[in-house]
Short mmCIF file of C-alpha atoms and ligand atoms in Angstrom, two decimals:
data_model
loop_
_atom_site.label_atom_id
_atom_site.label_comp_id
_atom_site.label_asym_id
_atom_site.label_seq_id
_atom_site.Cartn_x
_atom_site.Cartn_y
_atom_site.Cartn_z
CA MET A 132 -37.46 101.46 -56.16
CA SER A 133 -34.78 103.80 -54.75
CA ILE A 134 -32.21 105.38 -57.08
CA ARG A 135 -29.54 103.14 -55.47
CA SER A 136 -31.49 99.91 -56.07
CA GLU A 137 -32.28 101.03 -59.59
CA ARG A 138 -28.56 101.56 -60.23
CA LYS A 139 -27.81 98.01 -59.03
CA GLU A 140 -30.38 96.59 -61.45
CA GLU A 141 -28.95 98.67 -64.30
CA HIS A 142 -25.41 97.47 -63.54
CA LEU A 143 -26.57 93.86 -63.78
CA LYS A 144 -28.30 94.53 -67.12
CA LEU A 145 -25.45 96.54 -68.62
CA ALA A 146 -22.77 94.08 -67.45
CA GLN A 147 -24.66 91.52 -69.52
CA MET A 148 -25.12 93.83 -72.50
CA PHE A 149 -21.42 94.70 -72.75
CA PHE A 150 -20.10 91.24 -71.91
CA ASN A 151 -17.56 90.08 -74.45
CA LYS A 152 -16.10 86.68 -73.76
CA GLU A 153 -13.53 87.01 -76.51
CA LYS A 154 -12.17 90.39 -75.36
CA TYR A 155 -8.39 90.58 -75.80
CA ASN A 156 -6.50 91.72 -72.70
CA SER A 157 -3.11 91.78 -70.96
CA PHE A 158 -3.27 88.07 -70.11
CA ASP A 159 -3.02 87.41 -73.89
CA GLN A 160 0.25 89.34 -74.00
CA MET A 161 1.76 87.28 -71.21
CA HIS A 162 3.03 83.72 -71.65
CA LEU A 163 4.26 80.93 -69.41
CA LEU A 164 7.13 78.63 -70.33
CA ARG A 165 5.98 75.00 -70.29
CA PRO A 166 8.30 72.01 -69.91
CA ALA A 167 7.68 69.21 -72.43
CA LEU A 168 8.76 66.73 -69.74
CA PRO A 169 7.04 68.00 -66.59
CA GLU A 170 7.46 64.92 -64.36
CA SER A 171 4.09 65.52 -62.71
CA LYS A 172 0.61 64.02 -62.31
CA VAL A 173 -2.74 65.79 -62.42
CA ASP A 174 -3.95 66.07 -58.84
CA GLN A 175 -6.91 68.25 -57.86
CA SER A 176 -5.91 68.21 -54.22
CA VAL A 177 -3.07 70.67 -55.00
CA LEU A 178 -5.71 73.40 -55.37
CA ALA A 179 -6.95 73.28 -51.77
CA THR A 180 -5.78 76.20 -49.68
CA GLU A 181 -6.65 78.53 -46.80
CA MET A 182 -8.34 81.87 -47.18
CA PHE A 183 -8.86 84.08 -44.13
CA ASN A 184 -8.50 81.09 -41.79
CA LYS A 185 -10.96 78.85 -43.57
CA SER A 186 -10.22 76.08 -46.02
CA VAL A 187 -11.31 76.49 -49.63
CA SER A 188 -11.11 73.96 -52.46
CA ALA A 189 -9.42 76.31 -54.94
CA PRO A 190 -7.39 79.54 -55.10
CA PHE A 191 -10.05 81.34 -57.17
CA PHE A 192 -13.34 82.89 -56.06
CA ILE A 193 -16.45 84.80 -57.07
CA ASN A 194 -15.59 88.50 -56.78
CA ALA A 195 -17.79 91.44 -55.75
CA MET A 196 -20.87 92.16 -57.81
CA THR A 197 -24.23 92.81 -56.33
CA GLY A 198 -26.73 93.28 -53.52
CA GLY A 199 -29.39 95.84 -52.70
CA SER A 200 -32.14 95.11 -55.23
CA LYS A 201 -34.65 92.46 -56.25
CA GLN A 202 -32.49 90.89 -58.96
CA SER A 203 -29.46 91.08 -56.63
CA LEU A 204 -31.23 88.82 -54.19
CA ILE A 205 -31.75 86.17 -56.86
CA VAL A 206 -28.13 86.41 -58.00
CA ASN A 207 -26.66 86.39 -54.47
CA GLN A 208 -28.76 83.41 -53.45
CA ALA A 209 -27.43 81.40 -56.40
CA LEU A 210 -23.84 82.57 -55.84
CA GLY A 211 -24.05 81.65 -52.15
CA LYS A 212 -25.33 78.19 -52.99
CA ILE A 213 -22.59 77.62 -55.57
CA ALA A 214 -19.87 78.97 -53.25
CA HIS A 215 -21.10 76.49 -50.66
CA GLN A 216 -21.29 73.48 -52.98
CA GLU A 217 -17.98 74.20 -54.68
CA LYS A 218 -16.31 75.35 -51.45
CA ILE A 219 -14.95 78.57 -52.86
CA ALA A 220 -15.07 82.10 -51.45
CA LEU A 221 -17.67 84.70 -52.39
CA ALA A 222 -17.39 88.49 -52.23
CA LEU A 223 -20.69 90.37 -52.24
CA GLY A 224 -21.31 93.64 -54.06
CA SER A 225 -21.17 96.96 -52.25
CA ALA A 226 -23.18 96.92 -49.03
CA SER A 227 -22.88 100.69 -48.58
CA ILE A 228 -26.58 100.89 -49.49
CA LEU A 229 -27.36 99.32 -46.09
CA ALA A 230 -26.31 102.52 -44.31
CA LYS A 231 -29.40 104.15 -45.84
CA GLU A 232 -31.69 101.24 -46.79
CA LYS A 233 -31.68 98.64 -44.07
CA ASP A 234 -34.53 96.74 -45.73
CA GLN A 235 -32.07 95.59 -48.42
CA LEU A 236 -30.15 93.40 -45.94
CA GLU A 237 -31.95 90.26 -47.12
CA SER A 238 -30.48 90.61 -50.63
CA PHE A 239 -27.01 90.18 -49.06
CA TYR A 240 -27.95 87.84 -46.24
CA VAL A 241 -29.28 85.17 -48.63
CA ALA A 242 -25.68 84.39 -49.55
CA ARG A 243 -24.68 83.77 -45.90
CA ASP A 244 -27.83 81.74 -45.43
CA GLU A 245 -26.83 79.46 -48.32
CA ASP A 246 -23.19 79.22 -47.23
CA PRO A 247 -23.17 79.33 -43.44
CA ASN A 248 -19.54 78.27 -42.96
CA GLY A 249 -17.91 79.51 -46.16
CA VAL A 250 -15.61 82.46 -46.78
CA LEU A 251 -17.87 85.49 -47.27
CA ILE A 252 -16.38 88.90 -48.04
CA VAL A 253 -18.31 92.12 -47.55
CA ASN A 254 -17.67 95.14 -49.80
CA VAL A 255 -18.13 98.87 -49.08
CA ASN A 256 -16.98 102.23 -50.39
CA PRO A 257 -14.56 104.26 -48.23
CA GLU A 258 -17.27 106.78 -47.33
CA THR A 259 -19.53 104.26 -45.59
CA PRO A 260 -20.16 105.17 -41.93
CA ILE A 261 -18.16 102.96 -39.58
CA ASN A 262 -21.20 101.88 -37.59
CA ALA A 263 -22.94 100.61 -40.70
CA ILE A 264 -19.78 98.69 -41.68
CA LYS A 265 -19.48 97.12 -38.22
CA GLN A 266 -23.12 96.13 -38.20
CA THR A 267 -22.99 94.59 -41.70
CA ILE A 268 -19.87 92.59 -40.82
CA LYS A 269 -21.64 91.27 -37.74
CA GLU A 270 -24.91 90.48 -39.47
CA LEU A 271 -23.24 88.66 -42.34
CA GLN A 272 -20.48 87.11 -40.18
CA ALA A 273 -18.04 88.39 -42.78
CA ASP A 274 -14.58 86.86 -43.00
CA ALA A 275 -12.98 89.90 -44.64
CA LEU A 276 -13.90 93.40 -45.79
CA GLN A 277 -13.22 94.81 -49.25
CA ILE A 278 -13.07 98.59 -49.59
CA HIS A 279 -13.39 99.59 -53.23
CA LEU A 280 -11.62 102.56 -54.82
CA ASN A 281 -13.57 103.58 -57.92
CA THR A 282 -12.70 107.14 -58.95
CA VAL A 283 -13.22 106.59 -62.69
CA GLN A 284 -16.64 105.04 -62.12
CA GLU A 285 -17.71 107.91 -59.84
CA ILE A 286 -16.60 110.51 -62.38
CA ALA A 287 -18.47 108.68 -65.13
CA MET A 288 -21.66 108.87 -63.04
CA PRO A 289 -23.42 112.25 -63.03
CA GLU A 290 -24.68 111.42 -59.51
CA GLY A 291 -21.27 110.04 -58.44
CA ASP A 292 -18.92 111.32 -55.69
CA ARG A 293 -16.53 114.15 -56.47
CA ASN A 294 -14.47 114.01 -53.28
CA PHE A 295 -11.75 111.36 -53.31
CA ILE A 296 -10.00 112.19 -50.04
CA TRP A 297 -10.26 108.69 -48.64
CA LEU A 298 -7.10 107.73 -46.74
CA ASP A 299 -8.19 108.90 -43.27
CA GLN A 300 -11.50 107.15 -43.67
CA ILE A 301 -9.74 103.94 -44.71
CA LYS A 302 -7.38 104.21 -41.71
CA ASN A 303 -10.34 104.71 -39.42
CA ILE A 304 -12.07 101.61 -40.77
CA LEU A 305 -8.85 99.61 -40.42
CA ASP A 306 -8.50 100.75 -36.78
CA GLN A 307 -12.03 99.88 -35.84
CA ILE A 308 -12.64 96.47 -37.29
CA THR A 309 -10.97 93.17 -36.52
CA ILE A 310 -11.35 91.20 -39.77
CA PRO A 311 -8.83 91.57 -42.65
CA VAL A 312 -9.27 94.63 -44.88
CA ILE A 313 -8.68 94.32 -48.63
CA ILE A 314 -8.36 97.41 -50.81
CA LYS A 315 -9.63 96.80 -54.32
CA GLU A 316 -10.23 98.68 -57.54
CA VAL A 317 -13.24 97.92 -59.72
CA GLY A 318 -11.58 97.25 -63.08
CA PHE A 319 -9.16 100.17 -63.58
CA GLY A 320 -6.26 98.69 -61.57
CA LEU A 321 -4.35 99.64 -58.42
CA ASP A 322 -1.09 101.48 -59.16
CA GLN A 323 2.16 100.99 -57.26
CA ASN A 324 2.24 104.37 -55.45
CA SER A 325 -1.26 103.86 -54.06
CA ILE A 326 -0.41 100.33 -52.94
CA HIS A 327 2.73 101.66 -51.29
CA LEU A 328 0.89 104.46 -49.49
CA LEU A 329 -1.81 102.11 -48.27
CA LYS A 330 0.82 99.57 -47.18
CA GLU A 331 2.58 102.28 -45.16
CA ASN A 332 -0.75 102.98 -43.49
CA GLY A 333 -1.26 99.40 -42.39
CA ILE A 334 -3.20 97.78 -45.25
CA LYS A 335 -2.04 94.20 -45.75
CA TYR A 336 -4.31 92.88 -48.51
CA PHE A 337 -4.94 94.18 -52.01
CA ASP A 338 -7.04 93.16 -55.01
CA VAL A 339 -5.56 94.74 -58.13
CA ALA A 340 -8.87 94.58 -60.13
CA GLY A 341 -7.16 95.76 -63.30
CA SER A 342 -8.52 96.56 -66.73
CA GLY A 343 -9.25 94.02 -69.44
CA GLY A 344 -12.65 92.74 -68.36
CA THR A 345 -15.69 94.58 -67.04
CA ASN A 346 -15.38 98.28 -67.84
CA PHE A 347 -17.37 100.55 -65.55
CA ALA A 348 -16.72 103.63 -67.70
CA GLN A 349 -18.58 101.83 -70.48
CA ILE A 350 -21.38 100.74 -68.12
CA GLU A 351 -21.86 104.19 -66.55
CA ASN A 352 -21.55 105.89 -69.91
CA ALA A 353 -24.54 103.90 -71.11
CA ARG A 354 -26.55 105.15 -68.11
CA ASN A 355 -26.33 108.84 -69.00
CA ASP A 356 -26.56 111.24 -71.94
CA HIS A 357 -23.22 112.97 -71.43
CA ASP A 358 -20.57 111.08 -73.43
CA VAL A 359 -17.57 110.02 -71.32
CA SER A 360 -16.47 107.10 -73.50
CA TYR A 361 -12.89 108.47 -73.45
CA LEU A 362 -12.69 107.17 -69.85
CA GLU A 363 -12.95 103.60 -71.10
CA ASP A 364 -9.24 103.42 -71.96
CA ILE A 365 -7.62 104.83 -68.84
CA GLY A 366 -7.39 101.61 -66.83
CA LEU A 367 -4.17 99.91 -65.78
CA PRO A 368 -3.99 96.39 -67.28
CA THR A 369 -4.34 93.59 -64.75
CA VAL A 370 -0.92 92.05 -65.49
CA ILE A 371 0.84 95.40 -64.90
CA SER A 372 -1.10 96.08 -61.72
CA ALA A 373 -0.23 92.59 -60.44
CA LEU A 374 3.48 93.16 -61.17
CA MET A 375 3.25 96.42 -59.19
CA ALA A 376 1.68 94.64 -56.22
CA GLN A 377 4.39 91.97 -56.43
CA LYS A 378 7.05 94.69 -56.38
CA GLU A 379 5.55 96.04 -53.15
CA SER A 380 5.75 92.56 -51.54
CA VAL A 381 2.15 92.66 -50.33
CA ASN A 382 -0.53 89.94 -50.22
CA PHE A 383 -2.61 90.38 -53.30
CA ILE A 384 -5.50 89.04 -55.33
CA VAL A 385 -5.35 89.16 -59.12
CA SER A 386 -8.62 90.10 -60.80
CA GLY A 387 -10.01 91.99 -63.77
CA GLY A 388 -10.56 90.25 -67.09
CA VAL A 389 -10.01 86.67 -65.93
CA ARG A 390 -11.75 84.50 -68.57
CA ASN A 391 -10.52 80.94 -68.14
CA PRO A 392 -8.28 78.61 -66.07
CA LEU A 393 -5.15 79.67 -67.98
CA ASP A 394 -5.75 83.30 -66.92
CA ILE A 395 -6.08 82.01 -63.34
CA LEU A 396 -2.74 80.20 -63.63
CA LYS A 397 -1.17 83.37 -65.03
CA GLY A 398 -2.55 85.37 -62.09
CA LEU A 399 -1.14 82.87 -59.60
CA SER A 400 2.20 82.80 -61.43
CA LEU A 401 2.38 86.59 -61.01
CA GLY A 402 2.34 86.03 -57.25
CA GLY A 403 -1.37 86.50 -56.59
CA GLN A 404 -2.53 84.44 -53.61
CA PHE A 405 -6.01 84.20 -55.09
CA VAL A 406 -7.70 85.07 -58.36
CA GLY A 407 -11.10 86.79 -58.49
CA ILE A 408 -13.68 86.41 -61.25
CA SER A 409 -16.81 88.55 -61.58
CA ASN A 410 -18.62 88.99 -64.87
CA VAL A 411 -17.63 85.71 -66.56
CA PHE A 412 -19.34 83.87 -63.69
CA LEU A 413 -22.36 86.20 -63.67
CA GLN A 414 -22.93 85.75 -67.40
CA GLU A 415 -22.66 81.97 -67.14
CA PHE A 416 -25.36 82.14 -64.47
CA ASN A 417 -27.51 84.41 -66.69
CA LYS A 418 -27.13 82.08 -69.64
CA ASN A 419 -27.22 78.62 -68.11
CA SER A 420 -28.56 79.27 -64.61
CA PHE A 421 -27.35 77.68 -61.39
CA GLU A 422 -26.36 74.33 -62.92
CA GLY A 423 -24.39 76.00 -65.71
CA LEU A 424 -22.30 78.08 -63.32
CA GLN A 425 -21.73 75.25 -60.91
CA THR A 426 -20.52 73.00 -63.73
CA LEU A 427 -18.26 75.75 -65.07
CA ILE A 428 -16.60 76.24 -61.68
CA SER A 429 -16.22 72.52 -61.14
CA ASN A 430 -14.68 72.15 -64.63
CA TRP A 431 -12.33 75.06 -64.02
CA LYS A 432 -10.95 73.28 -60.95
CA ASP A 433 -10.19 70.17 -63.04
CA GLU A 434 -8.66 72.29 -65.78
CA LEU A 435 -6.56 74.38 -63.40
CA ALA A 436 -5.19 71.22 -61.76
CA ALA A 437 -4.36 69.86 -65.25
CA LEU A 438 -2.60 73.11 -66.19
CA ILE A 439 -0.55 73.12 -62.98
CA SER A 440 0.58 69.62 -63.86
CA ILE A 441 1.58 70.38 -67.46
CA TYR A 442 3.53 73.40 -66.25
CA GLY A 443 5.52 70.96 -64.08
CA LYS A 444 4.38 72.18 -60.67
CA HIS A 445 3.17 70.22 -57.65
CA ASP A 446 1.80 72.92 -55.36
CA LEU A 447 0.41 76.47 -55.36
CA ALA A 448 3.45 77.91 -53.59
CA SER A 449 5.76 77.12 -56.52
CA LEU A 450 3.58 78.71 -59.25
CA PRO A 451 5.39 82.10 -59.13
CA LYS A 452 8.53 80.21 -60.19
CA ILE A 453 7.04 79.50 -63.63
CA LYS A 454 9.04 81.45 -66.22
CA LYS A 455 7.00 84.32 -67.71
CA TYR A 456 7.58 86.27 -70.90
CA TYR A 457 5.68 89.11 -72.52
CA ASP A 458 4.76 90.40 -75.98
CA LEU A 459 6.57 93.63 -76.82
CA PRO A 460 3.68 96.11 -76.32
CA LEU A 461 3.16 94.83 -72.76
CA LYS A 462 6.91 94.50 -72.13
CA ASN A 463 7.27 98.11 -73.20
CA GLN A 464 4.67 99.23 -70.63
CA ILE A 465 6.32 97.11 -67.93
CA ASP A 466 9.72 98.68 -68.70
CA GLN A 467 8.26 102.19 -68.43
CA LEU A 468 6.22 101.62 -65.31
CA ILE A 469 7.91 99.11 -63.04
C1 FNR B 139 -18.96 94.80 -60.14
N1 FNR B 139 -17.80 95.18 -59.44
C2 FNR B 139 -17.93 95.69 -58.15
N2 FNR B 139 -16.81 95.90 -57.39
C3 FNR B 139 -16.92 96.35 -56.13
O1 FNR B 139 -15.90 96.49 -55.48
N3 FNR B 139 -18.15 96.64 -55.61
C4 FNR B 139 -19.30 96.46 -56.31
O2 FNR B 139 -20.39 96.71 -55.81
C5 FNR B 139 -19.21 95.98 -57.64
N4 FNR B 139 -20.31 95.80 -58.41
C6 FNR B 139 -20.22 95.15 -59.62
C7 FNR B 139 -21.38 94.80 -60.33
C8 FNR B 139 -21.29 94.08 -61.51
C9 FNR B 139 -22.53 93.69 -62.23
C10 FNR B 139 -20.01 93.69 -62.01
C11 FNR B 139 -19.89 92.89 -63.27
C12 FNR B 139 -18.88 94.07 -61.34
C13 FNR B 139 -16.45 95.06 -60.03
C14 FNR B 139 -15.86 93.66 -59.88
O3 FNR B 139 -15.69 93.30 -58.54
C15 FNR B 139 -14.52 93.55 -60.62
O4 FNR B 139 -13.56 94.36 -59.99
C16 FNR B 139 -14.61 93.96 -62.08
O5 FNR B 139 -15.84 93.54 -62.60
C17 FNR B 139 -13.51 93.36 -62.91
O6 FNR B 139 -13.58 91.94 -62.90
P1 FNR B 139 -14.18 91.08 -64.14
O7 FNR B 139 -15.66 91.36 -64.20
O8 FNR B 139 -13.47 91.54 -65.36
O9 FNR B 139 -13.91 89.66 -63.73
#
């Protein structure tokens, strides 16, 4: 197995080892005001929406995780099947490995095979050669491209990149491909200045991928002897990152630490067009296999529709109008940062 494939397998194992369903995060410090008399009915059809010109049954999706190893193939096949059956979007893990190891294509392609007409999002790092990106988009008939920014993760990896001059590369990718480009973090959050700079350079879609869920400093720290656990606390909480994206008036996805349908509603109420979930879905699959994850996603749709109703709303567009209020520690950070 190559060092890259081995890393993918280790990420899957460590994401499971460190998974903590009860983990407290910024969504717990944010609240939504609920009318006792909502004058609404529960209706699952309010969840249906469009994502990159295709219809999806819900505004949440399976966010980037894996590809490029044996176990990745098994996971991506199941995720593709579930995305198809539940009619939700799926983002694959980084396909940058394909620039060097073409034989790993199958571990990504299985998802497209299972979901021929669904929304499939390809993910790369900014350093990936443009030809490899173009080819992967074509082979997987990708509907959008995520480019991940992951400085903290790279620093936590002894073998990681040390050069983070990425803007020209991102601009080049944007110029050369025709599908939408989403800039995402990997669990440490996009800050407002970076969103602004990227917006000025033509980027239209963002995924805040804030802190509060999967922590790649923790995962990478467990992969090496040199202790970098102090990096675990330097992420920007998802709620703050979402408020920053909202301030920049860009299209954005809320992700990072989403644990349940109420977190999804909070993400949508912050102005996110979609909400992305990674490790909670992966761990449900690990624990209860395909059926378990499919049931969870199906239940979450029912529960999200019920929540929208009790918060007195009748469509996705009006969710940002729900009144939000914050516990003081989070309010304090918001006042200092935004
Ligand atoms: C990830 N994530 C990720 N992100 C990315 O842009 N490219 C990638 O290849 C991966 N790989 C990956 C593997 C595994 C096992 C996990 C759990 C996660 C990060 C992911 O997309 C997301 O930003 C974070 O996990 C935060 O979301 P959750 O897990 O808290 O919902």
